[in-house]
């Protein structure tokens, strides 16, 4: 396991959710819903993804914190320790200059697992998560925010209980 000094986020106590916020497709007329709650050392991102009204995304966004880049500098990967529901989630990294990079990870229903996402495999995307071919690769030292999405037309209820996000 990674050294604790490389922990980006852990949810040991309820106050560790401070600064996290949900953003759903309701900002664009959709009807999906999500919440983030604390339960037994985990942030539980849960809700219902709906494709109605051209919707289809939910997200939980971490606080903007330029210190994340210091923790990620020199790391090979970012790990997400979570108990999922069998769905595929998208991890987005936002840099200090608002560049976006994404990578998907698939969960196993009702099983705690650690997904290791190679930092060199994050893909640059635009505001609507559209690919940006030819864009600069991710510079982990410039990361300032972590966002987790559920999308990809995976409608219905979902639940992802995140214990820890770390640089490895």
Short mmCIF file of N, CA and C in Angstrom, two decimals:
data_model
loop_
_atom_site.label_atom_id
_atom_site.label_comp_id
_atom_site.label_asym_id
_atom_site.label_seq_id
_atom_site.Cartn_x
_atom_site.Cartn_y
_atom_site.Cartn_z
N UNK A 1 0.85 -1.18 0.00
CA UNK A 1 0.00 0.00 0.00
C UNK A 1 0.90 1.25 0.00
N UNK A 2 0.40 2.30 -0.60
CA UNK A 2 1.17 3.54 -0.70
C UNK A 2 1.38 4.16 0.68
N UNK A 3 2.47 4.86 0.82
CA UNK A 3 2.77 5.59 2.05
C UNK A 3 1.64 6.59 2.31
N UNK A 4 1.26 6.75 3.57
CA UNK A 4 0.13 7.62 3.89
C UNK A 4 0.36 9.07 3.48
N UNK A 5 1.62 9.49 3.33
CA UNK A 5 1.88 10.86 2.91
C UNK A 5 1.47 11.09 1.45
N UNK A 6 1.18 9.99 0.74
CA UNK A 6 0.76 10.08 -0.65
C UNK A 6 -0.77 9.99 -0.78
N UNK A 7 -1.45 9.94 0.33
CA UNK A 7 -2.91 9.92 0.30
C UNK A 7 -3.42 11.26 -0.18
N UNK A 8 -4.25 11.23 -1.21
CA UNK A 8 -4.89 12.45 -1.69
C UNK A 8 -6.14 12.73 -0.87
N UNK A 9 -6.95 11.69 -0.69
CA UNK A 9 -8.17 11.80 0.10
C UNK A 9 -8.41 10.49 0.81
N UNK A 10 -8.78 10.56 2.08
CA UNK A 10 -9.35 9.41 2.75
C UNK A 10 -10.55 9.92 3.53
N UNK A 11 -11.41 9.03 3.84
CA UNK A 11 -12.69 9.43 4.41
C UNK A 11 -12.88 8.80 5.78
N UNK A 12 -11.83 8.92 6.60
CA UNK A 12 -11.80 8.32 7.93
C UNK A 12 -12.88 8.94 8.83
N UNK A 13 -13.12 10.22 8.68
CA UNK A 13 -14.11 10.89 9.52
C UNK A 13 -15.11 11.66 8.66
N UNK A 14 -16.27 11.95 9.22
CA UNK A 14 -17.34 12.62 8.47
C UNK A 14 -16.90 13.97 7.91
N UNK A 15 -16.05 14.69 8.62
CA UNK A 15 -15.59 16.00 8.16
C UNK A 15 -14.73 15.94 6.91
N UNK A 16 -14.28 14.75 6.54
CA UNK A 16 -13.42 14.62 5.35
C UNK A 16 -14.19 14.86 4.05
N UNK A 17 -15.51 14.97 4.12
CA UNK A 17 -16.32 15.28 2.92
C UNK A 17 -16.39 16.78 2.66
N UNK A 18 -15.83 17.58 3.56
CA UNK A 18 -15.88 19.03 3.39
C UNK A 18 -15.24 19.42 2.06
N UNK A 19 -15.93 20.23 1.29
CA UNK A 19 -15.44 20.69 0.00
C UNK A 19 -15.86 19.83 -1.18
N UNK A 20 -16.40 18.65 -0.93
CA UNK A 20 -16.90 17.79 -2.00
C UNK A 20 -18.33 18.22 -2.35
N UNK A 21 -18.67 18.21 -3.63
CA UNK A 21 -20.01 18.65 -4.06
C UNK A 21 -20.49 17.80 -5.24
N UNK A 22 -21.78 17.56 -5.27
CA UNK A 22 -22.37 16.81 -6.38
C UNK A 22 -22.84 17.77 -7.46
N UNK A 23 -22.61 17.39 -8.71
CA UNK A 23 -23.12 18.12 -9.87
C UNK A 23 -23.74 17.07 -10.78
N UNK A 24 -25.00 17.28 -11.13
CA UNK A 24 -25.72 16.31 -11.96
C UNK A 24 -26.20 16.97 -13.25
N UNK A 25 -26.75 16.15 -14.12
CA UNK A 25 -27.24 16.65 -15.41
C UNK A 25 -28.41 17.62 -15.28
N UNK A 26 -28.90 17.84 -14.07
CA UNK A 26 -29.98 18.81 -13.87
C UNK A 26 -29.53 20.22 -14.27
N UNK A 27 -28.21 20.46 -14.28
CA UNK A 27 -27.70 21.77 -14.71
C UNK A 27 -27.96 22.00 -16.20
N UNK A 28 -28.33 20.92 -16.92
CA UNK A 28 -28.60 21.02 -18.36
C UNK A 28 -29.98 20.46 -18.70
N UNK A 29 -30.88 20.38 -17.71
CA UNK A 29 -32.24 19.92 -17.97
C UNK A 29 -32.51 18.46 -17.72
N UNK A 30 -31.50 17.69 -17.33
CA UNK A 30 -31.70 16.28 -17.02
C UNK A 30 -32.35 16.09 -15.66
N UNK A 31 -32.59 14.84 -15.30
CA UNK A 31 -33.28 14.56 -14.03
C UNK A 31 -32.53 13.57 -13.15
N UNK A 32 -31.25 13.32 -13.43
CA UNK A 32 -30.47 12.41 -12.59
C UNK A 32 -30.24 13.04 -11.22
N UNK A 33 -30.01 12.19 -10.22
CA UNK A 33 -29.78 12.69 -8.87
C UNK A 33 -28.65 11.91 -8.22
N UNK A 34 -27.94 12.60 -7.32
CA UNK A 34 -26.89 11.92 -6.56
C UNK A 34 -26.65 12.65 -5.25
N UNK A 35 -26.09 11.92 -4.31
CA UNK A 35 -25.69 12.49 -3.03
C UNK A 35 -24.32 11.93 -2.67
N UNK A 36 -23.67 12.61 -1.75
CA UNK A 36 -22.42 12.11 -1.17
C UNK A 36 -22.59 12.18 0.33
N UNK A 37 -22.49 11.02 0.96
CA UNK A 37 -22.65 10.94 2.40
C UNK A 37 -21.47 10.18 2.98
N UNK A 38 -21.27 10.33 4.27
CA UNK A 38 -20.20 9.61 4.96
C UNK A 38 -20.81 8.42 5.66
N UNK A 39 -20.14 7.26 5.54
CA UNK A 39 -20.61 6.06 6.23
C UNK A 39 -19.41 5.17 6.55
N UNK A 40 -19.10 5.03 7.81
CA UNK A 40 -18.08 4.08 8.29
C UNK A 40 -16.76 4.19 7.54
N UNK A 41 -16.22 5.39 7.43
CA UNK A 41 -14.91 5.57 6.82
C UNK A 41 -14.91 5.61 5.31
N UNK A 42 -16.07 5.86 4.72
CA UNK A 42 -16.17 5.93 3.26
C UNK A 42 -17.05 7.10 2.85
N UNK A 43 -16.73 7.69 1.68
CA UNK A 43 -17.64 8.63 1.05
C UNK A 43 -18.51 7.81 0.11
N UNK A 44 -19.81 7.84 0.35
CA UNK A 44 -20.73 7.06 -0.47
C UNK A 44 -21.37 8.01 -1.50
N UNK A 45 -20.99 7.80 -2.76
CA UNK A 45 -21.53 8.53 -3.91
C UNK A 45 -22.62 7.64 -4.49
N UNK A 46 -23.87 8.07 -4.36
CA UNK A 46 -24.99 7.21 -4.75
C UNK A 46 -26.12 8.04 -5.33
N UNK A 47 -26.99 7.38 -6.06
CA UNK A 47 -28.14 8.07 -6.62
C UNK A 47 -28.78 7.29 -7.74
N UNK A 48 -29.33 8.04 -8.70
CA UNK A 48 -30.04 7.43 -9.82
C UNK A 48 -29.68 8.19 -11.10
N UNK A 49 -29.13 7.48 -12.06
CA UNK A 49 -28.78 8.08 -13.35
C UNK A 49 -29.96 7.88 -14.29
N UNK A 50 -30.44 8.97 -14.88
CA UNK A 50 -31.58 8.93 -15.80
C UNK A 50 -31.17 9.49 -17.15
N UNK A 51 -31.66 8.86 -18.21
CA UNK A 51 -31.40 9.33 -19.56
C UNK A 51 -32.52 10.25 -20.06
N UNK A 52 -33.53 10.50 -19.22
CA UNK A 52 -34.64 11.38 -19.60
C UNK A 52 -34.16 12.80 -19.85
N UNK A 53 -34.85 13.50 -20.73
CA UNK A 53 -34.54 14.90 -21.07
C UNK A 53 -33.10 15.08 -21.55
N UNK A 54 -32.59 14.07 -22.28
CA UNK A 54 -31.22 14.10 -22.80
C UNK A 54 -30.18 14.17 -21.68
N UNK A 55 -30.53 13.63 -20.51
CA UNK A 55 -29.61 13.60 -19.39
C UNK A 55 -28.68 12.41 -19.48
N UNK A 56 -27.97 12.19 -18.39
CA UNK A 56 -27.13 11.01 -18.37
C UNK A 56 -25.81 11.15 -17.65
N UNK A 57 -25.71 12.07 -16.66
CA UNK A 57 -24.48 12.07 -15.86
C UNK A 57 -24.76 12.54 -14.44
N UNK A 58 -23.95 12.01 -13.55
CA UNK A 58 -23.88 12.48 -12.17
C UNK A 58 -22.40 12.56 -11.83
N UNK A 59 -22.06 13.43 -10.89
CA UNK A 59 -20.66 13.54 -10.50
C UNK A 59 -20.53 14.02 -9.06
N UNK A 60 -19.37 13.71 -8.50
CA UNK A 60 -18.99 14.25 -7.21
C UNK A 60 -17.60 14.85 -7.42
N UNK A 61 -17.47 16.12 -7.03
CA UNK A 61 -16.24 16.88 -7.29
C UNK A 61 -15.55 17.21 -5.98
N UNK A 62 -14.27 16.89 -5.96
CA UNK A 62 -13.48 17.23 -4.79
C UNK A 62 -13.15 18.70 -4.77
N UNK A 63 -12.65 19.17 -3.65
CA UNK A 63 -12.27 20.58 -3.55
C UNK A 63 -11.08 20.89 -4.45
N UNK A 64 -11.00 22.12 -4.93
CA UNK A 64 -9.83 22.55 -5.70
C UNK A 64 -8.70 22.77 -4.70
N UNK A 65 -7.59 22.07 -4.93
CA UNK A 65 -6.47 22.10 -4.00
C UNK A 65 -5.17 21.89 -4.79
N UNK A 66 -4.41 22.95 -4.96
CA UNK A 66 -3.19 22.87 -5.74
C UNK A 66 -2.13 21.99 -5.10
N UNK A 67 -2.30 21.62 -3.83
CA UNK A 67 -1.35 20.71 -3.16
C UNK A 67 -1.44 19.29 -3.73
N UNK A 68 -2.55 18.97 -4.42
CA UNK A 68 -2.68 17.63 -5.01
C UNK A 68 -1.54 17.36 -5.99
N UNK A 69 -1.17 18.38 -6.75
CA UNK A 69 -0.08 18.23 -7.71
C UNK A 69 1.23 17.84 -7.04
N UNK A 70 1.49 18.39 -5.86
CA UNK A 70 2.71 18.03 -5.12
C UNK A 70 2.69 16.56 -4.72
N UNK A 71 1.51 16.06 -4.34
CA UNK A 71 1.40 14.66 -3.94
C UNK A 71 1.50 13.73 -5.14
N UNK A 72 1.03 14.18 -6.30
CA UNK A 72 1.04 13.34 -7.50
C UNK A 72 2.36 13.42 -8.28
N UNK A 73 3.16 14.47 -8.03
CA UNK A 73 4.43 14.63 -8.75
C UNK A 73 5.30 13.39 -8.53
N UNK A 74 5.76 12.80 -9.61
CA UNK A 74 6.61 11.63 -9.52
C UNK A 74 5.88 10.32 -9.34
N UNK A 75 4.57 10.35 -9.16
CA UNK A 75 3.79 9.12 -9.01
C UNK A 75 3.59 8.46 -10.37
N UNK A 76 3.37 7.16 -10.36
CA UNK A 76 3.11 6.42 -11.59
C UNK A 76 1.62 6.25 -11.84
N UNK A 77 0.84 6.26 -10.76
CA UNK A 77 -0.59 5.98 -10.89
C UNK A 77 -1.36 6.66 -9.77
N UNK A 78 -2.67 6.68 -9.95
CA UNK A 78 -3.57 7.12 -8.89
C UNK A 78 -4.45 5.91 -8.59
N UNK A 79 -4.65 5.62 -7.31
CA UNK A 79 -5.45 4.46 -6.94
C UNK A 79 -6.73 4.91 -6.26
N UNK A 80 -7.78 4.16 -6.53
CA UNK A 80 -9.08 4.41 -5.92
C UNK A 80 -9.49 3.13 -5.20
N UNK A 81 -9.55 3.20 -3.87
CA UNK A 81 -9.98 2.06 -3.06
C UNK A 81 -11.45 2.26 -2.77
N UNK A 82 -12.30 1.36 -3.32
CA UNK A 82 -13.75 1.57 -3.22
C UNK A 82 -14.50 0.25 -3.34
N UNK A 83 -15.73 0.28 -2.84
CA UNK A 83 -16.67 -0.81 -3.03
C UNK A 83 -17.71 -0.32 -4.02
N UNK A 84 -17.83 -1.00 -5.13
CA UNK A 84 -18.72 -0.54 -6.19
C UNK A 84 -19.93 -1.42 -6.37
N UNK A 85 -20.55 -1.24 -7.54
CA UNK A 85 -21.81 -1.89 -7.86
C UNK A 85 -21.76 -2.59 -9.22
N UNK A 86 -20.56 -2.76 -9.77
CA UNK A 86 -20.41 -3.40 -11.07
C UNK A 86 -20.43 -2.42 -12.23
N UNK A 87 -20.64 -1.14 -11.96
CA UNK A 87 -20.67 -0.14 -13.03
C UNK A 87 -19.27 0.41 -13.28
N UNK A 88 -19.13 1.10 -14.40
CA UNK A 88 -17.86 1.72 -14.77
C UNK A 88 -17.96 3.22 -14.49
N UNK A 89 -17.00 3.73 -13.73
CA UNK A 89 -16.95 5.14 -13.36
C UNK A 89 -15.82 5.82 -14.10
N UNK A 90 -15.86 7.13 -14.16
CA UNK A 90 -14.83 7.91 -14.82
C UNK A 90 -14.17 8.81 -13.79
N UNK A 91 -12.85 8.76 -13.72
CA UNK A 91 -12.09 9.64 -12.84
C UNK A 91 -11.53 10.76 -13.70
N UNK A 92 -11.83 11.98 -13.32
CA UNK A 92 -11.33 13.15 -14.04
C UNK A 92 -10.34 13.90 -13.16
N UNK A 93 -9.22 14.29 -13.75
CA UNK A 93 -8.25 15.14 -13.07
C UNK A 93 -8.25 16.48 -13.77
N UNK A 94 -8.42 17.56 -12.99
CA UNK A 94 -8.41 18.93 -13.52
C UNK A 94 -7.12 19.59 -13.07
N UNK A 95 -6.44 20.25 -14.01
CA UNK A 95 -5.17 20.91 -13.68
C UNK A 95 -5.41 22.35 -13.23
N UNK A 96 -4.34 22.98 -12.75
CA UNK A 96 -4.42 24.36 -12.28
C UNK A 96 -4.85 25.32 -13.40
N UNK A 97 -4.60 24.94 -14.65
CA UNK A 97 -5.01 25.79 -15.77
C UNK A 97 -6.25 25.24 -16.49
N UNK A 98 -7.08 24.48 -15.75
CA UNK A 98 -8.37 23.96 -16.22
C UNK A 98 -8.31 23.00 -17.40
N UNK A 99 -7.21 22.28 -17.54
CA UNK A 99 -7.14 21.20 -18.52
C UNK A 99 -7.74 19.95 -17.85
N UNK A 100 -8.48 19.16 -18.62
CA UNK A 100 -9.17 17.98 -18.08
C UNK A 100 -8.59 16.70 -18.68
N UNK A 101 -8.43 15.69 -17.82
CA UNK A 101 -7.91 14.39 -18.23
C UNK A 101 -8.75 13.32 -17.57
N UNK A 102 -9.08 12.25 -18.30
CA UNK A 102 -9.98 11.23 -17.78
C UNK A 102 -9.48 9.82 -18.02
N UNK A 103 -9.98 8.92 -17.16
CA UNK A 103 -9.76 7.49 -17.32
C UNK A 103 -10.90 6.77 -16.60
N UNK A 104 -11.36 5.68 -17.18
CA UNK A 104 -12.46 4.90 -16.59
C UNK A 104 -11.91 3.75 -15.74
N UNK A 105 -12.71 3.36 -14.75
CA UNK A 105 -12.40 2.17 -13.95
C UNK A 105 -13.70 1.44 -13.67
N UNK A 106 -13.63 0.12 -13.74
CA UNK A 106 -14.83 -0.71 -13.56
C UNK A 106 -14.80 -1.37 -12.19
N UNK A 107 -15.94 -1.35 -11.54
CA UNK A 107 -16.05 -1.93 -10.20
C UNK A 107 -16.63 -3.34 -10.27
N UNK A 108 -16.45 -4.06 -9.19
CA UNK A 108 -17.05 -5.38 -9.01
C UNK A 108 -18.13 -5.21 -7.95
N UNK A 109 -19.33 -5.65 -8.23
CA UNK A 109 -20.44 -5.44 -7.30
C UNK A 109 -20.14 -5.98 -5.91
N UNK A 110 -20.38 -5.13 -4.92
CA UNK A 110 -20.28 -5.50 -3.51
C UNK A 110 -18.91 -6.03 -3.09
N UNK A 111 -17.85 -5.60 -3.77
CA UNK A 111 -16.50 -6.06 -3.46
C UNK A 111 -15.58 -4.85 -3.35
N UNK A 112 -14.90 -4.72 -2.20
CA UNK A 112 -13.92 -3.64 -2.09
C UNK A 112 -12.71 -4.01 -2.93
N UNK A 113 -12.27 -3.08 -3.75
CA UNK A 113 -11.10 -3.29 -4.61
C UNK A 113 -10.34 -2.00 -4.74
N UNK A 114 -9.10 -2.10 -5.17
CA UNK A 114 -8.29 -0.93 -5.45
C UNK A 114 -8.02 -0.89 -6.94
N UNK A 115 -8.52 0.14 -7.60
CA UNK A 115 -8.28 0.34 -9.03
C UNK A 115 -7.06 1.25 -9.16
N UNK A 116 -6.05 0.79 -9.90
CA UNK A 116 -4.85 1.57 -10.12
C UNK A 116 -4.89 2.12 -11.55
N UNK A 117 -4.90 3.45 -11.67
CA UNK A 117 -5.02 4.11 -12.96
C UNK A 117 -3.69 4.77 -13.31
N UNK A 118 -3.04 4.25 -14.33
CA UNK A 118 -1.73 4.75 -14.76
C UNK A 118 -1.87 6.22 -15.18
N UNK A 119 -1.08 7.08 -14.58
CA UNK A 119 -1.19 8.52 -14.89
C UNK A 119 -0.87 8.83 -16.34
N UNK A 120 -0.01 8.04 -16.97
CA UNK A 120 0.32 8.29 -18.38
C UNK A 120 -0.81 7.89 -19.32
N UNK A 121 -1.81 7.16 -18.82
CA UNK A 121 -2.92 6.71 -19.65
C UNK A 121 -4.14 7.64 -19.57
N UNK A 122 -4.07 8.72 -18.77
CA UNK A 122 -5.19 9.66 -18.72
C UNK A 122 -5.28 10.39 -20.04
N UNK A 123 -6.51 10.50 -20.57
CA UNK A 123 -6.73 11.12 -21.87
C UNK A 123 -7.21 12.56 -21.71
N UNK A 124 -6.66 13.49 -22.51
CA UNK A 124 -7.14 14.87 -22.46
C UNK A 124 -8.53 14.99 -23.09
N UNK A 125 -9.41 15.77 -22.44
CA UNK A 125 -10.77 15.96 -22.95
C UNK A 125 -11.17 17.43 -22.80
N UNK A 126 -12.24 17.79 -23.51
CA UNK A 126 -12.81 19.12 -23.39
C UNK A 126 -13.86 19.17 -22.30
N UNK A 127 -14.54 20.28 -22.21
CA UNK A 127 -15.53 20.53 -21.14
C UNK A 127 -16.64 19.48 -21.11
N UNK A 128 -17.03 18.98 -22.28
CA UNK A 128 -18.09 17.98 -22.34
C UNK A 128 -17.52 16.57 -22.48
N UNK A 129 -16.27 16.41 -22.02
CA UNK A 129 -15.56 15.14 -22.00
C UNK A 129 -15.29 14.58 -23.39
N UNK A 130 -15.30 15.46 -24.41
CA UNK A 130 -14.97 15.06 -25.76
C UNK A 130 -13.45 14.98 -25.91
N UNK A 131 -12.92 13.95 -26.62
CA UNK A 131 -11.47 13.79 -26.75
C UNK A 131 -10.80 15.01 -27.40
N UNK A 132 -9.58 15.28 -26.97
CA UNK A 132 -8.79 16.38 -27.53
C UNK A 132 -7.49 15.80 -28.09
N UNK A 133 -7.55 15.21 -29.30
CA UNK A 133 -6.33 14.64 -29.86
C UNK A 133 -5.26 15.72 -30.04
N UNK A 134 -4.03 15.36 -29.79
CA UNK A 134 -2.92 16.29 -29.95
C UNK A 134 -2.67 17.20 -28.76
N UNK A 135 -3.52 17.12 -27.74
CA UNK A 135 -3.31 17.94 -26.54
C UNK A 135 -2.11 17.41 -25.76
N UNK A 136 -1.55 18.27 -24.94
CA UNK A 136 -0.41 17.88 -24.10
C UNK A 136 -0.82 16.74 -23.16
N UNK A 137 0.09 15.81 -22.90
CA UNK A 137 -0.22 14.76 -21.92
C UNK A 137 -0.32 15.35 -20.51
N UNK A 138 -0.95 14.61 -19.63
CA UNK A 138 -1.12 15.04 -18.25
C UNK A 138 0.22 15.25 -17.57
N UNK A 139 0.36 16.39 -16.91
CA UNK A 139 1.48 16.65 -16.01
C UNK A 139 0.91 16.52 -14.60
N UNK A 140 1.13 15.39 -13.93
CA UNK A 140 0.52 15.16 -12.62
C UNK A 140 0.81 16.26 -11.59
N UNK A 141 1.94 16.93 -11.73
CA UNK A 141 2.29 17.97 -10.75
C UNK A 141 1.38 19.19 -10.86
N UNK A 142 0.53 19.25 -11.89
CA UNK A 142 -0.36 20.39 -12.09
C UNK A 142 -1.82 20.08 -11.71
N UNK A 143 -2.08 18.88 -11.19
CA UNK A 143 -3.44 18.50 -10.81
C UNK A 143 -3.91 19.31 -9.61
N UNK A 144 -5.16 19.80 -9.70
CA UNK A 144 -5.73 20.61 -8.61
C UNK A 144 -7.12 20.12 -8.18
N UNK A 145 -7.68 19.14 -8.89
CA UNK A 145 -9.02 18.66 -8.50
C UNK A 145 -9.23 17.24 -9.03
N UNK A 146 -9.99 16.46 -8.25
CA UNK A 146 -10.39 15.11 -8.62
C UNK A 146 -11.92 15.10 -8.69
N UNK A 147 -12.45 14.53 -9.78
CA UNK A 147 -13.90 14.42 -9.97
C UNK A 147 -14.21 12.98 -10.36
N UNK A 148 -15.30 12.44 -9.84
CA UNK A 148 -15.75 11.10 -10.22
C UNK A 148 -17.12 11.23 -10.86
N UNK A 149 -17.26 10.63 -12.03
CA UNK A 149 -18.51 10.65 -12.79
C UNK A 149 -19.09 9.26 -12.93
N UNK A 150 -20.42 9.21 -13.06
CA UNK A 150 -21.10 8.05 -13.62
C UNK A 150 -21.79 8.58 -14.86
N UNK A 151 -21.57 7.93 -16.00
CA UNK A 151 -22.20 8.34 -17.26
C UNK A 151 -22.25 7.13 -18.18
N UNK A 152 -22.02 7.29 -19.46
CA UNK A 152 -21.99 6.19 -20.43
C UNK A 152 -23.30 5.41 -20.50
N UNK A 153 -24.42 6.11 -20.35
CA UNK A 153 -25.77 5.52 -20.48
C UNK A 153 -26.03 4.36 -19.52
N UNK A 154 -25.39 4.40 -18.34
CA UNK A 154 -25.57 3.37 -17.31
C UNK A 154 -26.72 3.77 -16.39
N UNK A 155 -27.92 3.82 -16.94
CA UNK A 155 -29.06 4.34 -16.19
C UNK A 155 -29.47 3.42 -15.05
N UNK A 156 -30.11 4.04 -14.07
CA UNK A 156 -30.59 3.31 -12.92
C UNK A 156 -29.83 3.69 -11.66
N UNK A 157 -30.15 3.00 -10.56
CA UNK A 157 -29.50 3.31 -9.29
C UNK A 157 -28.02 2.91 -9.31
N UNK A 158 -27.23 3.64 -8.53
CA UNK A 158 -25.81 3.35 -8.43
C UNK A 158 -25.32 3.66 -7.03
N UNK A 159 -24.15 3.06 -6.69
CA UNK A 159 -23.54 3.30 -5.38
C UNK A 159 -22.06 2.97 -5.46
N UNK A 160 -21.22 3.94 -5.12
CA UNK A 160 -19.78 3.76 -5.06
C UNK A 160 -19.33 4.28 -3.71
N UNK A 161 -18.78 3.39 -2.87
CA UNK A 161 -18.31 3.76 -1.53
C UNK A 161 -16.79 3.84 -1.57
N UNK A 162 -16.25 5.08 -1.53
CA UNK A 162 -14.82 5.32 -1.70
C UNK A 162 -14.16 5.44 -0.33
N UNK A 163 -13.15 4.63 -0.10
CA UNK A 163 -12.40 4.67 1.16
C UNK A 163 -11.19 5.58 1.05
N UNK A 164 -10.48 5.51 -0.10
CA UNK A 164 -9.22 6.26 -0.22
C UNK A 164 -8.88 6.49 -1.68
N UNK A 165 -8.31 7.65 -1.96
CA UNK A 165 -7.73 7.97 -3.27
C UNK A 165 -6.28 8.37 -2.99
N UNK A 166 -5.34 7.73 -3.69
CA UNK A 166 -3.93 7.93 -3.37
C UNK A 166 -3.06 7.99 -4.62
N UNK A 167 -1.88 8.60 -4.47
CA UNK A 167 -0.84 8.57 -5.49
C UNK A 167 0.05 7.39 -5.20
N UNK A 168 0.37 6.59 -6.22
CA UNK A 168 1.22 5.42 -6.04
C UNK A 168 2.33 5.39 -7.08
#
